[in-house]
PDB file of C-alpha atoms in Angstrom:
ATOM      1  CA  MET E   1      28.868 -16.151  -4.774  1.00  0.00           C
ATOM      2  CA  ILE E   2      25.085 -16.026  -4.531  1.00  0.00           C
ATOM      3  CA  VAL E   3      23.374 -19.232  -3.580  1.00  0.00           C
ATOM      4  CA  GLU E   4      19.751 -19.084  -4.636  1.00  0.00           C
ATOM      5  CA  LYS E   5      17.252 -20.578  -2.262  1.00  0.00           C
ATOM      6  CA  ALA E   6      15.990 -23.835  -3.666  1.00  0.00           C
ATOM      7  CA  PRO E   7      12.518 -25.194  -2.962  1.00  0.00           C
ATOM      8  CA  GLN E   8      12.519 -26.609   0.538  1.00  0.00           C
ATOM      9  CA  ASN E   9      11.661 -30.245   0.995  1.00  0.00           C
ATOM     10  CA  SER E  10      12.818 -30.851   4.522  1.00  0.00           C
ATOM     11  CA  ALA E  11      14.000 -29.120   7.692  1.00  0.00           C
ATOM     12  CA  GLU E  12      17.561 -30.180   6.831  1.00  0.00           C
ATOM     13  CA  ASP E  13      17.367 -28.419   3.445  1.00  0.00           C
ATOM     14  CA  LYS E  14      16.249 -25.256   5.206  1.00  0.00           C
ATOM     15  CA  VAL E  15      19.330 -25.258   7.416  1.00  0.00           C
ATOM     16  CA  THR E  16      21.905 -26.102   4.733  1.00  0.00           C
ATOM     17  CA  THR E  17      20.696 -23.873   1.896  1.00  0.00           C
ATOM     18  CA  PRO E  18      21.832 -20.309   2.554  1.00  0.00           C
ATOM     19  CA  ARG E  19      19.839 -17.488   1.056  1.00  0.00           C
ATOM     20  CA  ARG E  20      20.711 -13.919   0.258  1.00  0.00           C
ATOM     21  CA  ILE E  21      20.602 -11.674   3.320  1.00  0.00           C
ATOM     22  CA  ARG E  22      19.093  -8.203   3.001  1.00  0.00           C
ATOM     23  CA  ALA E  23      20.957  -6.121   5.568  1.00  0.00           C
ATOM     24  CA  LEU E  24      20.546  -2.503   6.610  1.00  0.00           C
ATOM     25  CA  LEU E  25      23.612  -0.631   7.841  1.00  0.00           C
ATOM     26  CA  ILE E  26      22.990   2.528   9.869  1.00  0.00           C
ATOM     27  CA  GLU E  27      26.367   4.261  10.076  1.00  0.00           C
ATOM     28  CA  ASP E  28      27.204   7.948   9.657  1.00  0.00           C
ATOM     29  CA  ASN E  29      30.982   7.555   9.334  1.00  0.00           C
ATOM     30  CA  PRO E  30      31.729   7.030   5.606  1.00  0.00           C
ATOM     31  CA  GLY E  31      35.053   5.304   6.366  1.00  0.00           C
ATOM     32  CA  ASP E  32      33.467   2.817   8.768  1.00  0.00           C
ATOM     33  CA  ALA E  33      30.588   2.186   6.360  1.00  0.00           C
ATOM     34  CA  ARG E  34      32.967   1.526   3.462  1.00  0.00           C
ATOM     35  CA  LEU E  35      35.094  -0.795   5.611  1.00  0.00           C
ATOM     36  CA  ILE E  36      32.021  -2.817   6.618  1.00  0.00           C
ATOM     37  CA  GLU E  37      30.894  -3.016   2.984  1.00  0.00           C
ATOM     38  CA  LEU E  38      34.338  -4.264   1.910  1.00  0.00           C
ATOM     39  CA  MET E  39      34.600  -6.775   4.753  1.00  0.00           C
ATOM     40  CA  LEU E  40      31.199  -8.263   3.947  1.00  0.00           C
ATOM     41  CA  ALA E  41      31.907  -8.356   0.211  1.00  0.00           C
ATOM     42  CA  GLU E  42      35.159 -10.215   0.856  1.00  0.00           C
ATOM     43  CA  ALA E  43      33.664 -12.567   3.435  1.00  0.00           C
ATOM     44  CA  ASP E  44      30.409 -13.554   1.777  1.00  0.00           C
ATOM     45  CA  GLY E  45      30.625 -12.404  -1.816  1.00  0.00           C
ATOM     46  CA  LYS E  46      27.235 -11.424  -3.117  1.00  0.00           C
ATOM     47  CA  ALA E  47      25.249 -13.399  -0.553  1.00  0.00           C
ATOM     48  CA  ILE E  48      24.616 -10.175   1.377  1.00  0.00           C
ATOM     49  CA  GLU E  49      22.725  -7.240  -0.072  1.00  0.00           C
ATOM     50  CA  LEU E  50      23.731  -4.246   2.029  1.00  0.00           C
ATOM     51  CA  ARG E  51      21.727  -1.020   2.132  1.00  0.00           C
ATOM     52  CA  HIS E  52      23.448   1.885   3.852  1.00  0.00           C
ATOM     53  CA  VAL E  53      21.909   4.956   5.485  1.00  0.00           C
ATOM     54  CA  GLU E  54      23.537   7.582   7.689  1.00  0.00           C
ATOM     55  CA  ARG E  55      20.600   8.621   9.869  1.00  0.00           C
ATOM     56  CA  LEU E  56      18.256   6.688  12.142  1.00  0.00           C
ATOM     57  CA  GLU E  57      15.150   8.209  10.549  1.00  0.00           C
ATOM     58  CA  ASP E  58      16.273   6.941   7.143  1.00  0.00           C
ATOM     59  CA  GLY E  59      16.853   3.514   8.676  1.00  0.00           C
ATOM     60  CA  LEU E  60      13.393   3.484  10.227  1.00  0.00           C
ATOM     61  CA  ARG E  61      11.934   4.348   6.828  1.00  0.00           C
ATOM     62  CA  GLU E  62      13.842   1.439   5.238  1.00  0.00           C
ATOM     63  CA  LEU E  63      12.539  -0.910   7.937  1.00  0.00           C
ATOM     64  CA  SER E  64       8.964   0.105   7.221  1.00  0.00           C
ATOM     65  CA  ASN E  65       9.294  -1.488   3.757  1.00  0.00           C
ATOM     66  CA  GLY E  66       9.447  -4.919   5.406  1.00  0.00           C
ATOM     67  CA  THR E  67      12.309  -6.146   3.227  1.00  0.00           C
ATOM     68  CA  ILE E  68      15.180  -6.075   5.744  1.00  0.00           C
ATOM     69  CA  ASP E  69      16.431  -9.346   7.296  1.00  0.00           C
ATOM     70  CA  VAL E  70      18.935  -7.864   9.758  1.00  0.00           C
ATOM     71  CA  VAL E  71      20.088  -4.434  10.948  1.00  0.00           C
ATOM     72  CA  LEU E  72      23.666  -3.422  11.698  1.00  0.00           C
ATOM     73  CA  SER E  73      23.616  -0.168  13.621  1.00  0.00           C
ATOM     74  CA  ASP E  74      26.037   2.201  15.232  1.00  0.00           C
ATOM     75  CA  LEU E  75      24.546   3.692  18.389  1.00  0.00           C
ATOM     76  CA  SER E  76      25.740   7.226  17.640  1.00  0.00           C
ATOM     77  CA  VAL E  77      24.301   8.755  14.489  1.00  0.00           C
ATOM     78  CA  PRO E  78      23.381  12.397  13.791  1.00  0.00           C
ATOM     79  CA  ASP E  79      19.744  12.065  14.878  1.00  0.00           C
ATOM     80  CA  SER E  80      20.116   9.627  17.795  1.00  0.00           C
ATOM     81  CA  HIS E  81      22.650   8.651  20.430  1.00  0.00           C
ATOM     82  CA  GLY E  82      23.338   5.705  22.711  1.00  0.00           C
ATOM     83  CA  LEU E  83      20.862   3.003  23.612  1.00  0.00           C
ATOM     84  CA  GLU E  84      18.001   5.225  22.444  1.00  0.00           C
ATOM     85  CA  THR E  85      19.101   4.377  18.890  1.00  0.00           C
ATOM     86  CA  PHE E  86      18.681   0.670  19.532  1.00  0.00           C
ATOM     87  CA  GLN E  87      15.423   1.175  21.446  1.00  0.00           C
ATOM     88  CA  ARG E  88      13.840   3.133  18.594  1.00  0.00           C
ATOM     89  CA  LEU E  89      14.915   0.519  16.038  1.00  0.00           C
ATOM     90  CA  HIS E  90      13.663  -2.338  18.182  1.00  0.00           C
ATOM     91  CA  ALA E  91      10.342  -0.603  18.863  1.00  0.00           C
ATOM     92  CA  ARG E  92       9.755  -0.056  15.136  1.00  0.00           C
ATOM     93  CA  ALA E  93      10.790  -3.547  14.036  1.00  0.00           C
ATOM     94  CA  PRO E  94      10.729  -5.961  16.991  1.00  0.00           C
ATOM     95  CA  HIS E  95      10.866  -8.994  14.691  1.00  0.00           C
ATOM     96  CA  VAL E  96      14.034  -7.904  12.873  1.00  0.00           C
ATOM     97  CA  PRO E  97      17.343  -8.908  14.485  1.00  0.00           C
ATOM     98  CA  ILE E  98      19.570  -5.960  15.351  1.00  0.00           C
ATOM     99  CA  ILE E  99      23.331  -6.143  15.740  1.00  0.00           C
ATOM    100  CA  VAL E 100      24.928  -3.157  17.433  1.00  0.00           C
ATOM    101  CA  LEU E 101      28.253  -2.065  15.944  1.00  0.00           C
ATOM    102  CA  SER E 102      30.131   0.319  18.197  1.00  0.00           C
ATOM    103  CA  GLY E 103      33.514   1.916  18.411  1.00  0.00           C
ATOM    104  CA  LEU E 104      33.286   1.697  22.190  1.00  0.00           C
ATOM    105  CA  ASN E 105      34.203  -1.398  24.153  1.00  0.00           C
ATOM    106  CA  ASP E 106      31.648  -0.716  26.895  1.00  0.00           C
ATOM    107  CA  THR E 107      30.501  -3.896  28.627  1.00  0.00           C
ATOM    108  CA  THR E 108      27.689  -2.109  30.481  1.00  0.00           C
ATOM    109  CA  VAL E 109      26.169  -0.726  27.278  1.00  0.00           C
ATOM    110  CA  ALA E 110      26.726  -4.035  25.484  1.00  0.00           C
ATOM    111  CA  LEU E 111      24.931  -6.045  28.154  1.00  0.00           C
ATOM    112  CA  SER E 112      22.125  -3.519  28.354  1.00  0.00           C
ATOM    113  CA  ALA E 113      21.606  -3.658  24.582  1.00  0.00           C
ATOM    114  CA  VAL E 114      21.530  -7.471  24.621  1.00  0.00           C
ATOM    115  CA  HIS E 115      19.149  -7.539  27.609  1.00  0.00           C
ATOM    116  CA  GLN E 116      16.851  -5.186  25.709  1.00  0.00           C
ATOM    117  CA  GLY E 117      16.815  -7.455  22.657  1.00  0.00           C
ATOM    118  CA  ALA E 118      19.914  -6.807  20.549  1.00  0.00           C
ATOM    119  CA  GLN E 119      21.188 -10.012  18.984  1.00  0.00           C
ATOM    120  CA  ASP E 120      24.839  -9.008  19.304  1.00  0.00           C
ATOM    121  CA  TYR E 121      27.169  -6.143  20.225  1.00  0.00           C
ATOM    122  CA  LEU E 122      30.337  -6.003  18.163  1.00  0.00           C
ATOM    123  CA  ILE E 123      33.308  -3.644  18.451  1.00  0.00           C
ATOM    124  CA  LYS E 124      34.155  -2.122  15.059  1.00  0.00           C
ATOM    125  CA  GLY E 125      37.919  -2.393  15.500  1.00  0.00           C
ATOM    126  CA  GLU E 126      37.724  -6.023  16.584  1.00  0.00           C
ATOM    127  CA  VAL E 127      35.431  -7.447  13.913  1.00  0.00           C
ATOM    128  CA  ASN E 128      36.324  -8.925  10.539  1.00  0.00           C
ATOM    129  CA  GLY E 129      34.138  -9.851   7.596  1.00  0.00           C
ATOM    130  CA  GLN E 130      33.815 -13.546   8.473  1.00  0.00           C
ATOM    131  CA  LEU E 131      32.789 -12.778  12.047  1.00  0.00           C
ATOM    132  CA  LEU E 132      30.304 -10.122  10.948  1.00  0.00           C
ATOM    133  CA  ALA E 133      28.702 -12.317   8.266  1.00  0.00           C
ATOM    134  CA  ARG E 134      28.445 -15.235  10.711  1.00  0.00           C
ATOM    135  CA  SER E 135      26.975 -12.980  13.402  1.00  0.00           C
ATOM    136  CA  MET E 136      24.348 -11.793  10.914  1.00  0.00           C
ATOM    137  CA  ARG E 137      23.357 -15.327   9.917  1.00  0.00           C
ATOM    138  CA  TYR E 138      23.218 -16.502  13.526  1.00  0.00           C
ATOM    139  CA  ALA E 139      21.216 -13.430  14.566  1.00  0.00           C
ATOM    140  CA  ILE E 140      18.621 -14.170  11.896  1.00  0.00           C
ATOM    141  CA  GLU E 141      18.392 -17.809  12.982  1.00  0.00           C
ATOM    142  CA  ARG E 142      18.211 -16.977  16.710  1.00  0.00           C
ATOM    143  CA  LYS E 143      15.526 -14.363  16.122  1.00  0.00           C
ATOM    144  CA  GLY E 144      13.513 -16.818  14.045  1.00  0.00           C
ATOM    145  CA  MET E 145      13.765 -19.509  16.706  1.00  0.00           C
ATOM    146  CA  SER E 146      12.836 -17.009  19.409  1.00  0.00           C
ATOM    147  CA  GLU E 147       9.765 -15.905  17.440  1.00  0.00           C
ATOM    148  CA  GLN E 148       8.709 -19.540  16.964  1.00  0.00           C
ATOM    149  CA  LEU E 149       9.076 -20.266  20.675  1.00  0.00           C
ATOM    150  CA  HIS E 150       7.138 -17.138  21.538  1.00  0.00           C
ATOM    151  CA  ARG E 151       4.239 -18.223  19.284  1.00  0.00           C
TER     152      ARG E 151
END
């Protein structure tokens, strides 16, 4: 179900009226990408518009359009590996929330990514559609609040 954003009259309306999320998925494994697409479709219907690319460079190009609300990224893609993937994304689009999706349950890498600015670090095998959709919405809200506080 898509809920169109109505004209905002108050701060309360802003919080309670969900809008369509434009998400970018950077994932080179077709099976993982398809699973994420299906989970999000089941969890949030058509409220999430998901664009999928397999390489970091393609993701960076998508980000340059300025139309992405949140990034879901694996750290290991053909043209980048590890925290460098996150660092390059964050450097290119510091105002866009980034959620790291990894097959590795590595607390050290997870904490490092979050300390460097990632909004979340989720383990692919432990996430479901509801959790992922909620994490995306919260990441967008947290990033927005952080930007406001910074200004």
